[in-house]
Short mmCIF file of C-alpha atoms in Angstrom, two decimals:
data_model
loop_
_atom_site.label_atom_id
_atom_site.label_comp_id
_atom_site.label_asym_id
_atom_site.label_seq_id
_atom_site.Cartn_x
_atom_site.Cartn_y
_atom_site.Cartn_z
CA MET A 235 -144.60 116.02 -58.20
CA THR A 236 -141.87 118.46 -57.33
CA ASP A 237 -138.73 118.86 -59.43
CA GLY A 238 -136.91 116.81 -56.80
CA ASP A 239 -139.45 113.99 -57.12
CA MET A 240 -139.05 113.93 -60.89
CA GLN A 241 -135.29 113.59 -60.52
CA LYS A 242 -135.92 110.48 -58.39
CA GLY A 243 -138.08 108.90 -61.09
CA PRO A 244 -141.58 109.09 -62.56
CA LEU A 245 -143.01 106.88 -59.80
CA SER A 246 -141.49 108.90 -56.96
CA GLY A 247 -143.95 109.26 -54.10
CA LEU A 248 -145.65 105.90 -54.66
CA VAL A 249 -145.46 103.43 -51.78
CA VAL A 250 -145.41 99.77 -52.81
CA ALA A 251 -146.02 97.14 -50.14
CA ASP A 252 -144.27 94.13 -51.63
CA PHE A 253 -145.48 90.90 -50.01
CA SER A 254 -144.16 88.79 -52.88
CA ARG A 255 -141.14 86.52 -53.09
CA VAL A 256 -139.02 84.47 -55.51
CA LEU A 257 -139.27 85.97 -59.03
CA ALA A 258 -142.48 87.26 -60.67
CA GLY A 259 -143.46 89.70 -57.91
CA PRO A 260 -139.93 90.81 -56.98
CA TYR A 261 -139.09 91.42 -60.65
CA CYS A 262 -142.18 93.61 -60.99
CA THR A 263 -141.43 95.58 -57.84
CA MET A 264 -137.77 96.07 -58.77
CA LEU A 265 -138.87 97.62 -62.06
CA LEU A 266 -141.21 99.94 -60.11
CA ALA A 267 -138.46 100.74 -57.61
CA ASP A 268 -135.99 101.56 -60.37
CA LEU A 269 -138.52 104.09 -61.65
CA GLY A 270 -138.72 105.81 -58.28
CA ALA A 271 -141.33 103.96 -56.23
CA ASP A 272 -140.63 103.38 -52.53
CA VAL A 273 -140.79 99.58 -52.41
CA ILE A 274 -141.01 98.01 -48.96
CA LYS A 275 -140.12 94.33 -49.19
CA VAL A 276 -142.03 92.38 -46.55
CA GLU A 277 -140.27 89.13 -45.67
CA SER A 278 -140.73 86.37 -43.16
CA PRO A 279 -137.96 86.17 -40.55
CA GLU A 280 -136.42 83.42 -42.73
CA GLY A 281 -136.36 85.75 -45.73
CA ASP A 282 -137.15 85.38 -49.42
CA ASP A 283 -136.66 81.80 -50.66
CA THR A 284 -134.16 82.93 -53.29
CA ARG A 285 -131.71 84.06 -50.61
CA ARG A 286 -131.00 80.33 -50.19
CA TRP A 287 -131.04 79.38 -53.88
CA VAL A 288 -127.30 78.87 -54.29
CA PRO A 289 -124.89 78.48 -56.01
CA PRO A 290 -123.89 80.78 -57.61
CA THR A 291 -123.07 83.54 -55.15
CA ASP A 292 -121.23 86.82 -55.36
CA ASP A 293 -117.87 87.34 -53.67
CA ARG A 294 -119.66 87.94 -50.33
CA GLY A 295 -121.51 84.63 -50.50
CA VAL A 296 -124.92 86.16 -51.31
CA GLY A 297 -127.05 84.25 -53.82
CA THR A 298 -127.01 85.92 -57.23
CA TYR A 299 -130.62 84.86 -57.88
CA TYR A 300 -131.80 87.06 -55.00
CA LEU A 301 -129.52 89.90 -56.07
CA SER A 302 -130.99 89.91 -59.59
CA VAL A 303 -134.44 91.20 -58.64
CA ASN A 304 -134.24 93.06 -55.33
CA ARG A 305 -132.30 96.30 -55.70
CA ASN A 306 -133.76 99.68 -54.70
CA LYS A 307 -135.96 98.13 -51.99
CA ARG A 308 -136.14 98.40 -48.23
CA SER A 309 -136.77 95.23 -46.21
CA ILE A 310 -138.85 94.60 -43.12
CA ALA A 311 -139.11 91.18 -41.50
CA LEU A 312 -142.57 90.28 -40.18
CA ASP A 313 -144.15 87.13 -38.76
CA PHE A 314 -147.84 87.42 -39.63
CA ASP A 315 -148.77 85.03 -36.81
CA ASP A 316 -147.30 87.49 -34.30
CA PRO A 317 -149.98 90.05 -33.30
CA ASP A 318 -147.59 93.00 -33.28
CA ASP A 319 -146.04 92.09 -36.63
CA ASN A 320 -149.47 91.46 -38.11
CA ALA A 321 -150.60 94.92 -36.99
CA VAL A 322 -147.56 96.44 -38.71
CA ALA A 323 -148.34 94.51 -41.91
CA ARG A 324 -151.95 95.72 -41.90
CA ALA A 325 -150.88 99.30 -41.15
CA LEU A 326 -148.49 99.18 -44.09
CA ALA A 327 -151.25 97.82 -46.35
CA ALA A 328 -153.50 100.65 -45.22
CA ARG A 329 -150.91 103.24 -46.29
CA ALA A 330 -149.69 101.70 -49.53
CA ASP A 331 -150.55 102.91 -53.00
CA VAL A 332 -149.79 99.43 -54.34
CA PHE A 333 -150.02 96.08 -52.57
CA ILE A 334 -148.56 93.05 -54.36
CA HIS A 335 -148.31 89.40 -53.33
CA ASN A 336 -147.94 85.92 -54.78
CA PHE A 337 -149.48 83.84 -52.00
CA ARG A 338 -151.96 81.25 -53.16
CA PRO A 339 -155.45 82.73 -53.73
CA GLY A 340 -157.07 83.20 -50.32
CA GLY A 341 -153.79 82.63 -48.49
CA LEU A 342 -153.70 86.09 -46.90
CA ARG A 343 -157.32 86.14 -45.74
CA ARG A 344 -156.61 84.75 -42.27
CA PHE A 345 -154.11 87.55 -41.71
CA GLY A 346 -156.52 90.33 -42.70
CA LEU A 347 -154.44 91.11 -45.79
CA ASP A 348 -156.75 89.90 -48.57
CA TYR A 349 -158.12 92.35 -51.13
CA ASP A 350 -161.46 92.94 -49.42
CA ALA A 351 -159.81 93.61 -46.05
CA VAL A 352 -157.20 95.96 -47.47
CA ARG A 353 -159.70 97.79 -49.68
CA ALA A 354 -161.97 98.37 -46.67
CA VAL A 355 -159.31 100.54 -45.02
CA ASN A 356 -157.60 101.73 -48.22
CA PRO A 357 -160.18 102.22 -51.00
CA GLY A 358 -157.63 103.66 -53.43
CA VAL A 359 -155.24 100.73 -53.21
CA VAL A 360 -154.04 99.00 -56.38
CA TYR A 361 -153.90 95.41 -55.17
CA CYS A 362 -152.01 92.97 -57.39
CA SER A 363 -152.29 89.20 -56.91
CA ILE A 364 -150.02 86.79 -58.78
CA SER A 365 -150.90 83.10 -58.88
CA GLY A 366 -150.06 80.05 -60.90
CA PHE A 367 -153.47 79.17 -62.26
CA GLY A 368 -155.92 81.87 -61.21
CA SER A 369 -158.40 82.13 -58.34
CA ALA A 370 -161.08 79.75 -59.65
CA GLY A 371 -160.53 76.07 -60.42
CA GLY A 372 -156.76 76.34 -60.21
CA ALA A 373 -156.59 78.24 -56.92
CA SER A 374 -155.08 75.33 -54.98
CA LEU A 375 -152.41 74.46 -57.57
CA PRO A 376 -148.80 75.45 -56.83
CA GLY A 377 -147.53 78.14 -59.20
CA TYR A 378 -144.01 77.20 -60.23
CA ASP A 379 -142.73 78.38 -63.60
CA LEU A 380 -141.50 74.92 -64.58
CA LEU A 381 -144.95 73.43 -64.06
CA VAL A 382 -146.48 76.11 -66.26
CA GLN A 383 -143.87 75.61 -68.96
CA GLY A 384 -145.03 72.00 -68.98
CA VAL A 385 -148.82 72.35 -68.92
CA SER A 386 -149.02 75.41 -71.19
CA GLY A 387 -147.42 73.65 -74.15
CA LEU A 388 -144.09 75.49 -74.19
CA MET A 389 -142.05 72.39 -73.40
CA SER A 390 -143.82 70.48 -76.15
CA LEU A 391 -142.35 73.05 -78.55
CA THR A 392 -138.82 73.08 -77.12
CA GLY A 393 -136.21 70.51 -78.10
CA ALA A 394 -135.39 68.25 -81.02
CA PRO A 395 -138.33 66.83 -83.02
CA ASP A 396 -137.42 63.26 -82.04
CA GLY A 397 -136.13 64.12 -78.56
CA SER A 398 -137.50 64.94 -75.13
CA PRO A 399 -139.33 68.16 -74.24
CA TYR A 400 -137.12 70.84 -72.67
CA ARG A 401 -137.79 73.79 -70.44
CA ALA A 402 -136.48 77.22 -71.39
CA GLY A 403 -133.16 78.17 -69.81
CA VAL A 404 -134.79 80.86 -67.65
CA ALA A 405 -138.12 81.08 -65.80
CA VAL A 406 -139.72 82.83 -68.76
CA PHE A 407 -143.30 82.90 -67.51
CA ASP A 408 -142.34 84.20 -64.06
CA VAL A 409 -140.49 87.04 -65.77
CA MET A 410 -143.39 87.72 -68.15
CA ALA A 411 -145.89 87.59 -65.29
CA GLY A 412 -143.75 90.21 -63.56
CA LEU A 413 -143.92 92.36 -66.67
CA HIS A 414 -147.69 91.88 -66.95
CA SER A 415 -148.03 92.80 -63.28
CA THR A 416 -146.10 96.01 -63.90
CA ILE A 417 -148.33 96.89 -66.84
CA GLY A 418 -151.48 96.09 -64.88
CA ILE A 419 -150.37 98.13 -61.89
CA LEU A 420 -149.48 101.17 -64.01
CA ALA A 421 -152.80 100.93 -65.87
CA ALA A 422 -154.68 100.74 -62.57
CA LEU A 423 -152.74 103.73 -61.21
CA ARG A 424 -153.69 105.70 -64.32
CA HIS A 425 -157.33 104.80 -63.69
CA ARG A 426 -156.97 105.93 -60.07
CA ASP A 427 -155.46 109.21 -61.21
CA ARG A 428 -158.66 109.89 -63.11
CA ASN A 429 -161.27 109.00 -60.50
CA GLY A 430 -159.55 108.02 -57.26
CA GLN A 431 -160.72 104.42 -57.51
CA GLY A 432 -158.42 101.53 -56.70
CA GLN A 433 -158.89 98.02 -58.06
CA HIS A 434 -157.75 94.41 -57.97
CA VAL A 435 -155.16 93.40 -60.60
CA GLU A 436 -154.99 89.62 -61.08
CA ILE A 437 -152.14 87.91 -62.94
CA ASN A 438 -151.63 84.18 -63.35
CA LEU A 439 -148.79 82.25 -64.94
CA LEU A 440 -150.92 80.05 -67.19
CA SER A 441 -152.74 82.97 -68.81
CA THR A 442 -149.38 84.72 -69.15
CA ALA A 443 -147.98 81.63 -70.86
CA LEU A 444 -150.84 81.24 -73.32
CA SER A 445 -150.54 84.91 -74.27
CA ALA A 446 -146.76 84.66 -74.57
CA LEU A 447 -146.97 81.67 -76.91
CA VAL A 448 -148.53 84.11 -79.43
CA ASN A 449 -148.30 82.52 -82.90
CA GLN A 450 -148.16 79.01 -81.45
CA THR A 451 -151.41 79.32 -79.49
CA SER A 452 -152.93 81.19 -82.43
CA ALA A 453 -152.04 78.26 -84.69
CA TYR A 454 -154.33 76.13 -82.55
CA VAL A 455 -157.16 78.47 -81.57
CA ALA A 456 -157.46 80.16 -84.98
CA GLY A 457 -156.18 77.47 -87.33
CA GLY A 458 -156.84 74.18 -85.58
CA VAL A 459 -153.15 73.25 -85.87
CA VAL A 460 -151.34 71.80 -82.85
CA PRO A 461 -147.69 72.91 -83.17
CA THR A 462 -144.94 70.40 -82.39
CA ARG A 463 -141.24 70.46 -81.60
CA MET A 464 -139.12 71.62 -84.51
CA GLY A 465 -135.77 72.01 -82.76
CA ASN A 466 -134.44 75.46 -83.64
CA ALA A 467 -136.60 75.71 -86.77
CA HIS A 468 -139.43 78.21 -87.18
CA LEU A 469 -142.98 77.10 -87.89
CA SER A 470 -143.55 79.63 -90.68
CA LEU A 471 -140.13 80.89 -91.88
CA TYR A 472 -137.04 79.38 -93.52
CA PRO A 473 -134.15 79.94 -93.10
CA TYR A 474 -134.75 81.21 -89.58
CA GLU A 475 -132.49 79.10 -87.35
CA PRO A 476 -128.85 78.25 -86.59
CA MET A 477 -127.09 76.82 -89.64
CA PRO A 478 -123.72 75.04 -89.85
CA THR A 479 -120.77 76.86 -91.35
CA GLY A 480 -117.17 75.80 -91.85
CA ASP A 481 -116.44 75.84 -88.11
CA GLY A 482 -119.70 76.20 -86.16
CA ASP A 483 -123.27 77.43 -86.24
CA LEU A 484 -124.47 80.88 -87.27
CA ILE A 485 -128.05 82.03 -86.77
CA ILE A 486 -129.60 83.21 -90.04
CA ALA A 487 -132.99 84.92 -89.95
CA ALA A 488 -134.36 85.66 -93.41
CA GLY A 489 -137.77 86.99 -92.50
CA ASN A 490 -138.88 88.10 -95.97
CA ASP A 491 -138.15 87.68 -99.68
CA ARG A 492 -135.85 90.71 -99.85
CA GLN A 493 -133.64 89.39 -97.07
CA PHE A 494 -133.52 85.95 -98.69
CA ARG A 495 -132.36 87.48 -101.95
CA LYS A 496 -129.56 89.31 -100.15
CA LEU A 497 -128.60 86.06 -98.42
CA VAL A 498 -128.28 83.96 -101.56
CA GLU A 499 -126.49 86.74 -103.42
CA ALA A 500 -123.91 86.93 -100.62
CA LEU A 501 -123.58 83.14 -100.67
CA GLY A 502 -122.90 83.19 -104.40
CA VAL A 503 -126.10 81.42 -105.48
CA PRO A 504 -128.35 84.34 -106.54
CA GLU A 505 -130.41 82.10 -108.82
CA LEU A 506 -132.11 80.56 -105.81
CA ALA A 507 -134.05 83.79 -105.21
CA ASP A 508 -135.81 83.36 -108.57
CA ASP A 509 -136.39 79.62 -108.33
CA GLU A 510 -140.12 79.07 -107.93
CA GLN A 511 -139.40 76.50 -105.20
CA PHE A 512 -137.78 79.19 -103.04
CA ALA A 513 -138.97 82.57 -104.31
CA THR A 514 -141.54 83.24 -101.58
CA VAL A 515 -141.85 82.73 -97.84
CA ALA A 516 -144.46 80.03 -98.31
CA ALA A 517 -142.44 78.26 -101.03
CA ARG A 518 -139.27 78.24 -98.92
CA ASN A 519 -141.18 76.93 -95.95
CA ASN A 520 -142.76 74.13 -97.99
CA ASN A 521 -139.47 73.20 -99.66
CA ARG A 522 -137.03 73.67 -96.80
CA VAL A 523 -135.80 70.06 -97.14
CA ASP A 524 -134.57 70.84 -100.67
CA LEU A 525 -133.25 74.32 -99.84
CA ARG A 526 -131.26 73.46 -96.74
CA PRO A 527 -128.45 71.43 -98.39
CA LEU A 528 -127.99 74.13 -101.04
CA LEU A 529 -127.41 76.76 -98.35
CA GLU A 530 -125.28 74.50 -96.18
CA LYS A 531 -122.96 73.72 -99.10
CA ARG A 532 -122.12 77.41 -99.49
CA LEU A 533 -121.94 78.14 -95.76
CA ALA A 534 -119.39 75.34 -95.32
CA THR A 535 -116.84 77.30 -97.38
CA ALA A 536 -116.08 79.84 -94.61
CA SER A 537 -116.16 80.22 -90.83
CA ALA A 538 -119.08 81.47 -88.78
CA GLN A 539 -117.28 84.74 -88.04
CA GLU A 540 -116.42 85.28 -91.71
CA TRP A 541 -120.02 84.72 -92.75
CA PHE A 542 -121.23 86.90 -89.89
CA ARG A 543 -119.14 89.81 -91.17
CA THR A 544 -120.14 89.19 -94.78
CA LEU A 545 -123.85 88.68 -94.27
CA SER A 546 -124.38 91.39 -91.66
CA GLY A 547 -122.45 93.74 -93.94
CA VAL A 548 -125.07 93.39 -96.67
CA GLY A 549 -128.09 93.54 -94.37
CA VAL A 550 -128.83 89.86 -93.77
CA PRO A 551 -130.01 89.35 -90.16
CA CYS A 552 -127.59 86.91 -88.55
CA ALA A 553 -125.83 86.35 -85.24
CA PRO A 554 -123.35 84.07 -83.50
CA ILE A 555 -124.52 81.96 -80.55
CA ASN A 556 -122.94 83.50 -77.44
CA ASP A 557 -122.83 82.32 -73.86
CA VAL A 558 -124.17 84.73 -71.22
CA ARG A 559 -120.77 86.37 -70.85
CA GLY A 560 -120.72 86.98 -74.59
CA GLY A 561 -124.17 88.54 -74.45
CA VAL A 562 -123.19 90.96 -71.69
CA GLU A 563 -119.91 91.80 -73.41
CA LEU A 564 -121.69 92.47 -76.71
CA ALA A 565 -124.13 94.84 -75.01
CA ASP A 566 -121.14 96.64 -73.50
CA GLU A 567 -119.39 96.88 -76.89
CA LEU A 568 -122.57 98.36 -78.36
CA GLY A 569 -122.62 101.11 -75.74
CA LEU A 570 -125.67 99.80 -73.88
CA GLN A 571 -123.84 99.89 -70.52
CA PRO A 572 -125.56 96.71 -69.33
CA VAL A 573 -123.96 96.48 -65.88
CA VAL A 574 -124.64 98.98 -63.08
CA GLU A 575 -123.10 98.85 -59.62
CA VAL A 576 -125.51 99.39 -56.76
CA GLY A 577 -123.99 99.50 -53.30
CA GLY A 578 -121.09 97.32 -54.36
CA VAL A 579 -123.33 94.81 -56.18
CA ASN A 580 -123.19 94.42 -59.96
CA THR A 581 -126.67 94.25 -61.46
CA ILE A 582 -128.19 94.44 -64.93
CA ARG A 583 -129.41 97.85 -66.03
CA HIS A 584 -133.14 98.61 -66.11
CA PRO A 585 -134.29 97.88 -69.69
CA ILE A 586 -136.34 101.07 -70.15
CA ARG A 587 -134.52 104.32 -70.94
CA LEU A 588 -136.36 107.54 -70.12
CA SER A 589 -134.86 110.81 -71.32
CA GLU A 590 -136.24 113.02 -68.53
CA THR A 591 -136.74 110.64 -65.60
CA PRO A 592 -134.12 107.87 -65.86
CA ALA A 593 -134.06 104.79 -63.67
CA ARG A 594 -132.30 105.10 -60.33
CA TYR A 595 -129.76 102.76 -58.77
CA ASP A 596 -129.67 103.77 -55.11
CA LEU A 597 -130.10 100.78 -52.82
CA ALA A 598 -128.33 97.43 -52.91
CA PRO A 599 -130.56 94.36 -52.44
CA PRO A 600 -131.30 94.49 -48.70
CA ALA A 601 -130.43 92.05 -45.95
CA ILE A 602 -133.40 90.39 -44.21
CA GLY A 603 -135.22 93.07 -42.23
CA GLU A 604 -132.43 95.58 -42.83
CA HIS A 605 -134.83 98.53 -42.63
CA SER A 606 -137.34 97.14 -40.13
CA GLY A 607 -136.70 99.87 -37.56
CA GLU A 608 -137.07 102.82 -39.90
CA ILE A 609 -140.16 101.33 -41.58
CA ARG A 610 -141.88 100.72 -38.23
CA GLU A 611 -141.03 104.28 -37.20
CA TRP A 612 -142.40 105.62 -40.50
CA ILE A 613 -145.68 103.72 -40.06
CA THR A 614 -146.05 104.94 -36.50
CA SER A 615 -145.22 108.56 -37.29
CA GLU A 616 -147.39 108.78 -40.37
CA GLY A 617 -150.42 107.05 -38.92
CA ALA A 618 -152.38 104.05 -40.10
CA THR A 619 -154.11 105.56 -43.13
CA ARG A 620 -152.90 107.06 -46.35
#
């Protein structure tokens, strides 16, 4: 890389052919684009589905869902059934360092854009496929995040113990699959740097979900325990949940004996830290029914904000429950500068901070096919091979 490339980001010079849509793939490619990659978003003439997922919209009427994961990309609109457009798609695949899609397994074969076809003309390609349930027995199943939240077990863990299962408030496994795709692509690029060999990176939402459930799946596979809904309670820690105060809930997270001692000292009941029923993590967990009313009695004597100031001041992990606006405003107050404007569009800052090659914020999320002309010209002028 030249000095100029490094100023554009650590992935400057990489061409990413992004044939994905909705969330997992576009989130991955936005992260790559922020770090300098040239991401070419390939859309049908109708555009990415999320362009029509409204409300809400910004003040121009553009869906905020689409805006959340598509900055720093160029867009070309292609109809794969059209011979000319299909030739452009295949020429782009032949030139790309990275090819990513979330069509169903085998869905791109008839267009000559499957892994074997692309690898034949581009042996060094890092080809990333994202699916719902893998390319074997689950190849024909639709890969929507909500379905995976259901079948993976997450929804069985979310909600009140005596209530209905709930989904998470965001498409958590789509986002995590996007992160896993990013990791897989970067690992494969590192491998290619060493020996010039490309490879196929496969990500599926169900495997992502089972990995992301960490201690909950481990409880079953290693301990034979099937976890159940516990509301906001933690399977192995107490107190580690929202607790009522004099005027609302405050999250208290005492993750070890030292933090619990600080908590009860601040609450004015220091003797609880030495009570054999509550002195250890295991004891508190086993006796949470007896401990809870003792803590609630003290917490009821002041407001959530008063306890937040008191407890955080002595090192007890705690937090109020904000809405999304409160979360963004808190990040701003803490100097994290969470909002960045890109071409007149407010977006959330890239989460990774690099001291020498920071993320870029150059291109607003593109209109459908906004850069079709320049991309076609680039493919023609550069030839059909990398």
